[in-house]
PDB file of C-alpha atoms and ligand atoms in Angstrom:
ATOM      1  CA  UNK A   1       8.786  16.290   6.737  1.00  0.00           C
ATOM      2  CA  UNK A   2       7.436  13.047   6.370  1.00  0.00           C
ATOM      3  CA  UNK A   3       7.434  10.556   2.925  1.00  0.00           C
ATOM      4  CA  UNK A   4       4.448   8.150   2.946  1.00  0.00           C
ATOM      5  CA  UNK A   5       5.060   5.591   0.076  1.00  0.00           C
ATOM      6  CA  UNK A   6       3.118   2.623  -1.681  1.00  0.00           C
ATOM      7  CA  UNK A   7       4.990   0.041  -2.640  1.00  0.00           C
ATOM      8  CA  UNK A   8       4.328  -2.280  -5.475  1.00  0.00           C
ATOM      9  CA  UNK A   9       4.591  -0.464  -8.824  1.00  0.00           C
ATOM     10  CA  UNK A  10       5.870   2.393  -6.768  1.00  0.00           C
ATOM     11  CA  UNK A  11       8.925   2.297  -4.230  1.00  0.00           C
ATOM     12  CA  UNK A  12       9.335  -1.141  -5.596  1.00  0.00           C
ATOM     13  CA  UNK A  13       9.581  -2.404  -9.847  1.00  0.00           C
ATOM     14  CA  UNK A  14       6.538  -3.975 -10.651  1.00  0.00           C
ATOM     15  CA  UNK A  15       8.145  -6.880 -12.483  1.00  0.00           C
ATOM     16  CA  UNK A  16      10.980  -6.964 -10.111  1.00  0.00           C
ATOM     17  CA  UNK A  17      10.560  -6.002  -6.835  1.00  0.00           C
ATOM     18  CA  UNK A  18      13.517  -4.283  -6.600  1.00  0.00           C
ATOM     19  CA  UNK A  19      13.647  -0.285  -4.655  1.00  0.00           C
ATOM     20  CA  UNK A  20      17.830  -0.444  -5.803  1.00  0.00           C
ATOM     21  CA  UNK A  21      16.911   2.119  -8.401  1.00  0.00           C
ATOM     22  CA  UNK A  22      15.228   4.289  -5.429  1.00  0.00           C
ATOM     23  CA  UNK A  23      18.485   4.334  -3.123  1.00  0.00           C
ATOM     24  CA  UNK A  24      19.907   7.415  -4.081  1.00  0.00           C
ATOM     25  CA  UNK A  25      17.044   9.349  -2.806  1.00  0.00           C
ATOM     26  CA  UNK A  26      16.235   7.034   0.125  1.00  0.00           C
ATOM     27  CA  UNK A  27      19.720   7.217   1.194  1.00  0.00           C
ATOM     28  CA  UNK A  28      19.760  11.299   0.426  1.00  0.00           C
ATOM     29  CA  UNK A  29      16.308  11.261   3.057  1.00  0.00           C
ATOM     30  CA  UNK A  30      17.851   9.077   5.551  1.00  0.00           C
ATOM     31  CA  UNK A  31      20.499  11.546   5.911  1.00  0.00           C
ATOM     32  CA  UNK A  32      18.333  13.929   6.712  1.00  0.00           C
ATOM     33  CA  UNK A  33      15.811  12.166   8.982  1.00  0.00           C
ATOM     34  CA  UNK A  34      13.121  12.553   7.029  1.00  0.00           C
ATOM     35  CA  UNK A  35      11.435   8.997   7.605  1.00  0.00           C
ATOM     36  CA  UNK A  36       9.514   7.032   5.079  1.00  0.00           C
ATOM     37  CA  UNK A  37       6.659   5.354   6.353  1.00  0.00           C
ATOM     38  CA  UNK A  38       5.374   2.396   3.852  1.00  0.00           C
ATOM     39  CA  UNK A  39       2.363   2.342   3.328  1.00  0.00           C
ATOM     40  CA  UNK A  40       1.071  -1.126   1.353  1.00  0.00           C
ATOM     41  CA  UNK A  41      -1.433  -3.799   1.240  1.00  0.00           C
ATOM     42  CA  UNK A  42       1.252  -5.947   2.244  1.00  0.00           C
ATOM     43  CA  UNK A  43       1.434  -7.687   5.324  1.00  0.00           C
ATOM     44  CA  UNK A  44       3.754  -7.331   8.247  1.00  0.00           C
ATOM     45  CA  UNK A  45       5.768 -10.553   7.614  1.00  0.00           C
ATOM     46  CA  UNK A  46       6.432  -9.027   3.958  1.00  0.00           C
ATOM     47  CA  UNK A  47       7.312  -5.401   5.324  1.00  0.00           C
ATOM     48  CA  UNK A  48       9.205  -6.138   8.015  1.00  0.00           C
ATOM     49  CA  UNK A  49      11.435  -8.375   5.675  1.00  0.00           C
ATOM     50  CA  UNK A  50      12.040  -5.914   3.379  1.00  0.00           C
ATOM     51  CA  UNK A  51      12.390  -2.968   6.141  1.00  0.00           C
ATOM     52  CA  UNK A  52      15.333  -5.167   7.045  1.00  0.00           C
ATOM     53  CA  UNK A  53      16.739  -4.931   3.749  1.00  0.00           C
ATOM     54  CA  UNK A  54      15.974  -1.335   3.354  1.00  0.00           C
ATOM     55  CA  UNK A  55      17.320  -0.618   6.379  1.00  0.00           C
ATOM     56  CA  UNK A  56      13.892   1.743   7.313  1.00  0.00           C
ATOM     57  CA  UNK A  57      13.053   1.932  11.092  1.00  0.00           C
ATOM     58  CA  UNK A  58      10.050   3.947  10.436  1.00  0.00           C
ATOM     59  CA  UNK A  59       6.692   3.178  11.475  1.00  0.00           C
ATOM     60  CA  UNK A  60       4.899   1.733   8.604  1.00  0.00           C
ATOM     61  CA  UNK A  61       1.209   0.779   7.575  1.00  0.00           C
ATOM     62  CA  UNK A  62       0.394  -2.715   6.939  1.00  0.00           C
ATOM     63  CA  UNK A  63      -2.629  -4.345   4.406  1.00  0.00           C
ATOM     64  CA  UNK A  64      -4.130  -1.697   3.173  1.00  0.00           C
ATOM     65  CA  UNK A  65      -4.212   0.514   6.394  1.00  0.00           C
ATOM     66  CA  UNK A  66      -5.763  -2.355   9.065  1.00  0.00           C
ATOM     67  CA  UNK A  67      -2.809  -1.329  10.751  1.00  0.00           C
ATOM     68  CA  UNK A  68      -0.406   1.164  12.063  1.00  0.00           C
ATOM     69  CA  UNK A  69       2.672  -0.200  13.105  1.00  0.00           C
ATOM     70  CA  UNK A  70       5.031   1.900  15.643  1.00  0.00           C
ATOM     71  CA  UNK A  71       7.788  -0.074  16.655  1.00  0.00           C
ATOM     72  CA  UNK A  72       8.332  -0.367  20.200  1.00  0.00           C
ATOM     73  CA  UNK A  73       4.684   0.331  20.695  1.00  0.00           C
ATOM     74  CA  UNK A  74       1.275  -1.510  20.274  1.00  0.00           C
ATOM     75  CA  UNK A  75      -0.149  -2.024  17.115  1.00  0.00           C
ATOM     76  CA  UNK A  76      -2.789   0.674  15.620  1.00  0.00           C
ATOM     77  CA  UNK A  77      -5.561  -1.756  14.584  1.00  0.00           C
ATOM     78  CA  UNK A  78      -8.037  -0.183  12.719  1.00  0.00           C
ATOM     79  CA  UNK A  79      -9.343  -2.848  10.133  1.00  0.00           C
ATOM     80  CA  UNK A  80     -11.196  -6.289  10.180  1.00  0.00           C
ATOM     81  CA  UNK A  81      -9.592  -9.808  10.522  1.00  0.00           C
ATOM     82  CA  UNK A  82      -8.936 -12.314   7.886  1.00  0.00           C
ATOM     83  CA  UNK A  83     -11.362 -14.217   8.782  1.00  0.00           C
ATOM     84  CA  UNK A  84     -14.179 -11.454   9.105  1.00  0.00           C
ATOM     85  CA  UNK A  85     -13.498 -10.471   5.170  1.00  0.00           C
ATOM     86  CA  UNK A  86     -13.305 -14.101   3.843  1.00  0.00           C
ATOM     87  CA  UNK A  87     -16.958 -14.609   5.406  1.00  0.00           C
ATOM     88  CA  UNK A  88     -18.107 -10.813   4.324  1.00  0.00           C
ATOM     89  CA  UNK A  89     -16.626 -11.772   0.340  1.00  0.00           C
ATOM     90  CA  UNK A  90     -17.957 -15.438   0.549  1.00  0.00           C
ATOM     91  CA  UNK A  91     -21.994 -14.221   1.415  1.00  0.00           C
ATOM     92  CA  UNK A  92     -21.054 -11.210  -1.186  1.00  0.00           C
ATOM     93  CA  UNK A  93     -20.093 -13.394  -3.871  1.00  0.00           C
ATOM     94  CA  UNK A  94     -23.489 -15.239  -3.334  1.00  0.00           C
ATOM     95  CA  UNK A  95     -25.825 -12.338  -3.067  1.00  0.00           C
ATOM     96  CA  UNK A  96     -24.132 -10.646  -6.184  1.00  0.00           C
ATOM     97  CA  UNK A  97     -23.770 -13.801  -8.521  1.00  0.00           C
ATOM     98  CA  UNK A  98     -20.595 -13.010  -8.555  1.00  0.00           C
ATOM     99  CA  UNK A  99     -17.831 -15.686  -8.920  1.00  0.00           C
ATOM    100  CA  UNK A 100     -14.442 -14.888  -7.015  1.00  0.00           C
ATOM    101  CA  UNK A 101     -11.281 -16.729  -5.891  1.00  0.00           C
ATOM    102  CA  UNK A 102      -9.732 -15.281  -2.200  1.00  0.00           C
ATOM    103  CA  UNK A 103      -6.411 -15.967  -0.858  1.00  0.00           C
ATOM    104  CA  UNK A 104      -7.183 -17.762   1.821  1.00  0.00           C
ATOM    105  CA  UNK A 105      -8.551 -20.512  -0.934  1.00  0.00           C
ATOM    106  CA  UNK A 106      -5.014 -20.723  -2.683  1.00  0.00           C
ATOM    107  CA  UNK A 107      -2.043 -23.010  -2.261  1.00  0.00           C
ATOM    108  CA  UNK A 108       1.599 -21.782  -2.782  1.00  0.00           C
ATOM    109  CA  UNK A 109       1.737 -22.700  -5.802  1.00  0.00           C
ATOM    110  CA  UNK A 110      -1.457 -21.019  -6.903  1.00  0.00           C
ATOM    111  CA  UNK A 111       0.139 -17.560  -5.603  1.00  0.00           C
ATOM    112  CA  UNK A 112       2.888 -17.904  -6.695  1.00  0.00           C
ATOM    113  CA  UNK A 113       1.599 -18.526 -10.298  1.00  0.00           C
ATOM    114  CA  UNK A 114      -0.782 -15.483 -10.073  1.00  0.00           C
ATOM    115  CA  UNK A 115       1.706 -12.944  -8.190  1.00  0.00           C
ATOM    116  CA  UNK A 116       4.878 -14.040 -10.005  1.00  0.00           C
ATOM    117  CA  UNK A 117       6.557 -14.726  -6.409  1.00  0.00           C
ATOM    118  CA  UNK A 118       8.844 -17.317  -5.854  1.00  0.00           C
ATOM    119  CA  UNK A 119       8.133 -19.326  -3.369  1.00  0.00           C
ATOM    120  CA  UNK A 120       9.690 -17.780   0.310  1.00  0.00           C
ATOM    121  CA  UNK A 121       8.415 -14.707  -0.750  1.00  0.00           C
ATOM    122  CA  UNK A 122       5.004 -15.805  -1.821  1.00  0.00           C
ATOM    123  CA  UNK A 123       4.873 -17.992   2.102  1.00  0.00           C
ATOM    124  CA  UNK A 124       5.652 -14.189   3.383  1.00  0.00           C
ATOM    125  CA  UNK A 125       2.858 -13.094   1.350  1.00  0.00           C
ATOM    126  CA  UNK A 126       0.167 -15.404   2.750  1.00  0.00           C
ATOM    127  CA  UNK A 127       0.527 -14.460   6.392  1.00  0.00           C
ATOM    128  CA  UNK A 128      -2.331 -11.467   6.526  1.00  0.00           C
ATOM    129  CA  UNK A 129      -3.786 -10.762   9.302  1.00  0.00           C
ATOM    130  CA  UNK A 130      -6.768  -8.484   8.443  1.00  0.00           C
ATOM    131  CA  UNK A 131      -8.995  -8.448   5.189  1.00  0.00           C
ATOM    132  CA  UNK A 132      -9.076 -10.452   1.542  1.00  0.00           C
ATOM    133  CA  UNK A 133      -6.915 -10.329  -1.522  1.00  0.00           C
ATOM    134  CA  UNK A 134      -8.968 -11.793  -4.505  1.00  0.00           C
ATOM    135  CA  UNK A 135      -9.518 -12.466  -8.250  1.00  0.00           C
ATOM    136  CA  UNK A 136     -12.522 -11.684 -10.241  1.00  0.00           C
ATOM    137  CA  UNK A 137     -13.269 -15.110 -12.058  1.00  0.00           C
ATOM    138  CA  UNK A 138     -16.602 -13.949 -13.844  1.00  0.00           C
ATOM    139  CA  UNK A 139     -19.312 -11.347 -13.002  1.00  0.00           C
ATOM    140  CA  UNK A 140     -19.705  -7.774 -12.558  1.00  0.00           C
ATOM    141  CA  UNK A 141     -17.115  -6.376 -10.101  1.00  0.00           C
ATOM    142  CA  UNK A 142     -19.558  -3.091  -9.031  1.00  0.00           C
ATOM    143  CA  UNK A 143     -22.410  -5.368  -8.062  1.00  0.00           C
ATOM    144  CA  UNK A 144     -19.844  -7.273  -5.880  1.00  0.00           C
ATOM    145  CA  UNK A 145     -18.739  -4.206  -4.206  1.00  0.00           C
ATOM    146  CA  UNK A 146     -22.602  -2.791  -3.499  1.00  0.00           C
ATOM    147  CA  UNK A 147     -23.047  -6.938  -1.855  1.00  0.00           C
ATOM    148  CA  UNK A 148     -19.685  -5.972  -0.006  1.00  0.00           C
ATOM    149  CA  UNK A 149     -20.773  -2.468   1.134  1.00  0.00           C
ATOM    150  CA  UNK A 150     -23.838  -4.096   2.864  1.00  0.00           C
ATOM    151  CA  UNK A 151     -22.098  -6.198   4.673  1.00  0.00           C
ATOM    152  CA  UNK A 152     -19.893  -3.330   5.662  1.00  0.00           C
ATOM    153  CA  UNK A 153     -17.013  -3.747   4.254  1.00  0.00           C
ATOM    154  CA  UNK A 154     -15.189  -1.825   1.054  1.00  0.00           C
ATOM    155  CA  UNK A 155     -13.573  -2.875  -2.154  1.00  0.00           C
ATOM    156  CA  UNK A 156     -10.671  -1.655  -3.372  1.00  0.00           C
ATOM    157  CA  UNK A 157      -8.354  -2.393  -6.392  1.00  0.00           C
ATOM    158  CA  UNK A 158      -4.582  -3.098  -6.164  1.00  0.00           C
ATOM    159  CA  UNK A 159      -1.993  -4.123  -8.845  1.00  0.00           C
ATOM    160  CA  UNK A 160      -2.752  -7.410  -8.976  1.00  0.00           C
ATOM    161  CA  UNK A 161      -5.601  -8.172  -7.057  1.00  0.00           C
ATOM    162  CA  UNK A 162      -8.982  -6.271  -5.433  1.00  0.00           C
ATOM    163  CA  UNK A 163      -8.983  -6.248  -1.729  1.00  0.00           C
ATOM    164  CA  UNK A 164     -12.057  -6.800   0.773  1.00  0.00           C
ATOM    165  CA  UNK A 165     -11.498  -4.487   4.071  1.00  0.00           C
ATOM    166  CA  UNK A 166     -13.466  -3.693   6.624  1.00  0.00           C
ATOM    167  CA  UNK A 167     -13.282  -0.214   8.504  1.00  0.00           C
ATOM    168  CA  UNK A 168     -10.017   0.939   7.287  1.00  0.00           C
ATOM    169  CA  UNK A 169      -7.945   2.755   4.070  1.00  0.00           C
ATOM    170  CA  UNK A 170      -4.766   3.749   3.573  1.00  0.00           C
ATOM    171  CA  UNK A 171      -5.963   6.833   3.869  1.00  0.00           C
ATOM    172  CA  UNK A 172      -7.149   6.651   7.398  1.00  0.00           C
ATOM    173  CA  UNK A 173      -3.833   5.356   8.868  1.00  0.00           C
ATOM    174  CA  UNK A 174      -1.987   7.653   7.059  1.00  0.00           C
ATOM    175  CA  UNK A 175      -4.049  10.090   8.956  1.00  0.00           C
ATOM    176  CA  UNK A 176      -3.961   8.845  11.979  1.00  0.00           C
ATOM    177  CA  UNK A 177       0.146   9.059  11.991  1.00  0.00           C
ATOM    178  CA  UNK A 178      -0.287  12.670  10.754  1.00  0.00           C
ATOM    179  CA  UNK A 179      -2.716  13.513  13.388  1.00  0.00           C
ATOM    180  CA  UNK A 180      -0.799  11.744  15.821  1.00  0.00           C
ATOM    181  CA  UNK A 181       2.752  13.581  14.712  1.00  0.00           C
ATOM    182  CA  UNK A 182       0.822  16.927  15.157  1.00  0.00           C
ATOM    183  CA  UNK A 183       0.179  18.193  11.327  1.00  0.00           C
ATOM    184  CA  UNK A 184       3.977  17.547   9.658  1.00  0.00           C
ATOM    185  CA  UNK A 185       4.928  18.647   5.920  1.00  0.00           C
ATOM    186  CA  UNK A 186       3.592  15.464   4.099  1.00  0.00           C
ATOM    187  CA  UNK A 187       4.906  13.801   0.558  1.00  0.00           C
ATOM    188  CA  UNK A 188       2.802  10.668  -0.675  1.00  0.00           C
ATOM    189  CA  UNK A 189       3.358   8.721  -3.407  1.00  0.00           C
ATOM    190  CA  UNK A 190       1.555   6.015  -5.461  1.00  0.00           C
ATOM    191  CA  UNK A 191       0.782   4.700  -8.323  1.00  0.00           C
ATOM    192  CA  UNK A 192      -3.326   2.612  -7.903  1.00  0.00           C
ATOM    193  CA  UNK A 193      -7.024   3.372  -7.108  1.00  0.00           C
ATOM    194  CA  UNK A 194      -6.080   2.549  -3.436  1.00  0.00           C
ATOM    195  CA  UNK A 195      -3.411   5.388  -3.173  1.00  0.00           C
ATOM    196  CA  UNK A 196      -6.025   8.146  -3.976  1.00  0.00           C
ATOM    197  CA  UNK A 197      -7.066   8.381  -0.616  1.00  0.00           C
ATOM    198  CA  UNK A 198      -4.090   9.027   0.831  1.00  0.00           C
ATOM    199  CA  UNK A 199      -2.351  11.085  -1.748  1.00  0.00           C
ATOM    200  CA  UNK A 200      -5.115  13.480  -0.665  1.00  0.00           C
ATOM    201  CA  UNK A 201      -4.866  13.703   2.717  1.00  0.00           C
ATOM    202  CA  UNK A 202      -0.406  14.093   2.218  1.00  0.00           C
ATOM    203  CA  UNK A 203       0.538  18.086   1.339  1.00  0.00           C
ATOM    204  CA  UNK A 204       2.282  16.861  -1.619  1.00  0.00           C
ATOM    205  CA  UNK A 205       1.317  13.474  -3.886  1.00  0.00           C
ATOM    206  CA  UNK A 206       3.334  11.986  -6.573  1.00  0.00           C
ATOM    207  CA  UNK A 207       1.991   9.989  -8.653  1.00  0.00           C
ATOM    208  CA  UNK A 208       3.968   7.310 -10.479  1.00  0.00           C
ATOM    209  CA  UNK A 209       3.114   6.365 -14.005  1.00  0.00           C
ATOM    210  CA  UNK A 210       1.522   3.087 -14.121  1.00  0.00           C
ATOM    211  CA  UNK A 211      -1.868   1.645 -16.384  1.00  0.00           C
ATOM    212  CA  UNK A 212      -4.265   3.402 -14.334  1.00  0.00           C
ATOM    213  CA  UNK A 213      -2.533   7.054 -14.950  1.00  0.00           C
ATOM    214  CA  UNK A 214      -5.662   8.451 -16.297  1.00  0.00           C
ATOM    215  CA  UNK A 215      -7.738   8.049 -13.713  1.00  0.00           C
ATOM    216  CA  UNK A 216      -5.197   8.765 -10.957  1.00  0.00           C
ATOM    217  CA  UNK A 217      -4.691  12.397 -12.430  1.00  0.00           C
ATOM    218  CA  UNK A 218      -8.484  13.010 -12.655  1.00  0.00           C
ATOM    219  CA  UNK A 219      -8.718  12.438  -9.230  1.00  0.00           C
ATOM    220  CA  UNK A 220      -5.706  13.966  -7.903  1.00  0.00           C
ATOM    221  CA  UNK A 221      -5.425  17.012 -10.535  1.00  0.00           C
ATOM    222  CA  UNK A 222      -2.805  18.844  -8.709  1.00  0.00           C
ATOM    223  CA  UNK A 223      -0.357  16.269  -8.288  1.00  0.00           C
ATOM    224  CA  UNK A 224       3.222  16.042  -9.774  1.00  0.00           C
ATOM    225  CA  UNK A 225       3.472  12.953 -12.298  1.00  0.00           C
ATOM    226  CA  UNK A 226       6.863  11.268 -11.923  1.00  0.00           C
ATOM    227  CA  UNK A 227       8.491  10.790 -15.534  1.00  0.00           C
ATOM    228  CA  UNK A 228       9.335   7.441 -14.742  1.00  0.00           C
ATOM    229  CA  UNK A 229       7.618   3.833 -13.343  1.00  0.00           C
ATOM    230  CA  UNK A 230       8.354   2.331 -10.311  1.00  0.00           C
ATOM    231  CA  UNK A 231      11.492   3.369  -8.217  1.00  0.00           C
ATOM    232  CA  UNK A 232      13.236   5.177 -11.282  1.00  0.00           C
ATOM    233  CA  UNK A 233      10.490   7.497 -11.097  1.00  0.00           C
ATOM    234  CA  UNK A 234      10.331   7.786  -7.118  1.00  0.00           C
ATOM    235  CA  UNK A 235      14.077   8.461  -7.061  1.00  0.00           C
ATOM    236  CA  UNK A 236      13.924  11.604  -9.554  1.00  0.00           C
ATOM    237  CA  UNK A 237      10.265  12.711  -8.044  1.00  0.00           C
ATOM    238  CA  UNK A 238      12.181  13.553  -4.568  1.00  0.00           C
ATOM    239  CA  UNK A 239      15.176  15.134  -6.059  1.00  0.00           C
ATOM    240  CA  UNK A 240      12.990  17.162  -8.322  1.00  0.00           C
ATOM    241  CA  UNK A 241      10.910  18.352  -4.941  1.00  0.00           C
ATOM    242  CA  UNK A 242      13.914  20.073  -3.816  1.00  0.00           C
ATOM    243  CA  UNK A 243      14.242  18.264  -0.321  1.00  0.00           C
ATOM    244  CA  UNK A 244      17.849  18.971   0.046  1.00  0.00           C
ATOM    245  CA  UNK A 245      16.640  21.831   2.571  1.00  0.00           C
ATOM    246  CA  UNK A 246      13.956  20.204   4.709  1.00  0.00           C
ATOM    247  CA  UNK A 247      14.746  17.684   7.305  1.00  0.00           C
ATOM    248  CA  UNK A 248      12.850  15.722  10.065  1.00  0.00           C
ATOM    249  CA  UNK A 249      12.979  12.892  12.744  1.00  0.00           C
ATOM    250  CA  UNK A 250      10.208  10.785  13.765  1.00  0.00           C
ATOM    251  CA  UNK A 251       8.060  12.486  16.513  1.00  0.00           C
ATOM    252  CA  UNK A 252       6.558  11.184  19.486  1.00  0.00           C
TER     253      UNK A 252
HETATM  254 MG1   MG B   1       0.961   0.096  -6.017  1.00  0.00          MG
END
């Protein structure tokens, strides 16, 4: 058994950050080897800090799948550079009329007024590696992502911001950790657009209340709804899926 998990909104409180109301059932899986692998459009500087925290050895899945992170081994790259997307979203922008503002054009300051973030965790959040957080100043967001999908890269929609990747989805690594871990029972949980994909490829998804409920249960129509946001709702979701019984380790 295996428990692939967003994060923001999800394993962690979308105003706060926090997993604390989670631990029960982390601590309840731990016990029983089941690893949790995040899965997040965060990058590794942010995971790794709170995998610390957390105490989770697991392989996890950095920025919105660009990679697959096994510790001890080499990375899993399977998305585009920074730099690649900024160039891909700046011609996009132009070709589409579209008017956008990426992360790489931000200060501190400016993230940590649009994320919330204080300041060391907002620095965390500015090391990517691969793709483009943005904001939509003005303009119609579908004619962006048709601009986008000629230049070969996708869109897709987080919490707070859209993202700009190139070749890979959460989806995809999650995936390529399943194939690789030869077909394990699979929980997924998430609560945006760009946990679809992978809450379909996972035996079982969760999905976690949050504003874009609606359209999360018409795409994934036989999926448990927790009862609660964030990590409230994550905590009674694996209790309520009866995984006293099942265990796991990582595999090889
Ligand atoms: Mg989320």
């Amino acid at each position: 058994m295996i428990v692939f998990t967003d994060l923001d909104g999800t394993l962690l409180d979308r105003a706060t950050y926090s997993y604390a109301p989670a631990a029960p059932s982390l601590a309840h899986l731990r016990a029983r080897n089941v690893p949790v692998v995040l899965v997040t459009s965060k990058n590794r500087a942010e995971v790794s800090a709170l995998r610390e925290r957390m105490g989770n050895t697991d392989p996890f899945i950095v920025e919105n799948g660009a990679a697959v992170v096994v510790p001890g081994e080499p990375d899993i790259v399977l998305g585009s550079t920074s730099a690649q997307a900024r160039e891909a979203l700046r011609r996009a922008a132009i070709e589409s009329g579209v008017s956008v503002r990426g992360f790489g054009e931000m200060d501190l300051a400016e993230v940590c007024q649009r994320t919330g973030l204080e300041a060391r965790v907002a620095a965390l959040a500015m090391q990517r590696e691969f793709g483009e957080p943005f904001v939509l100043l003005e303009g119609e967001v579908g004619r962006l992502e048709v601009a986008l999908a000629a230049e070969g890269f996708q869109m897709t929609r987080g919490g707070r911001f859209f993202h700009v990747l190139g070749g890979c989805s959460k989806a995809r690594a999650v995936e390529t950790l399943i194939t690789r871990w030869g077909d394990p029972d699979t929980v997924g949980l998430g609560d945006a657009p760009n946990d679809i994909g992978f809450l379909q490829v996972v035996r079982r998804a969760v999905i976690i209340p949050s504003p874009h409920l609606e359209a999360m249960r018409v795409a994934l129509p036989e999926a448990m709804v927790a009862d609660e946001a964030g990590p409230a709702g994550w905590n009674r979701a694996i209790f309520e899926m009866r995984l006293a019984g099942l265990s796991g380790k990582v595999p090889r």
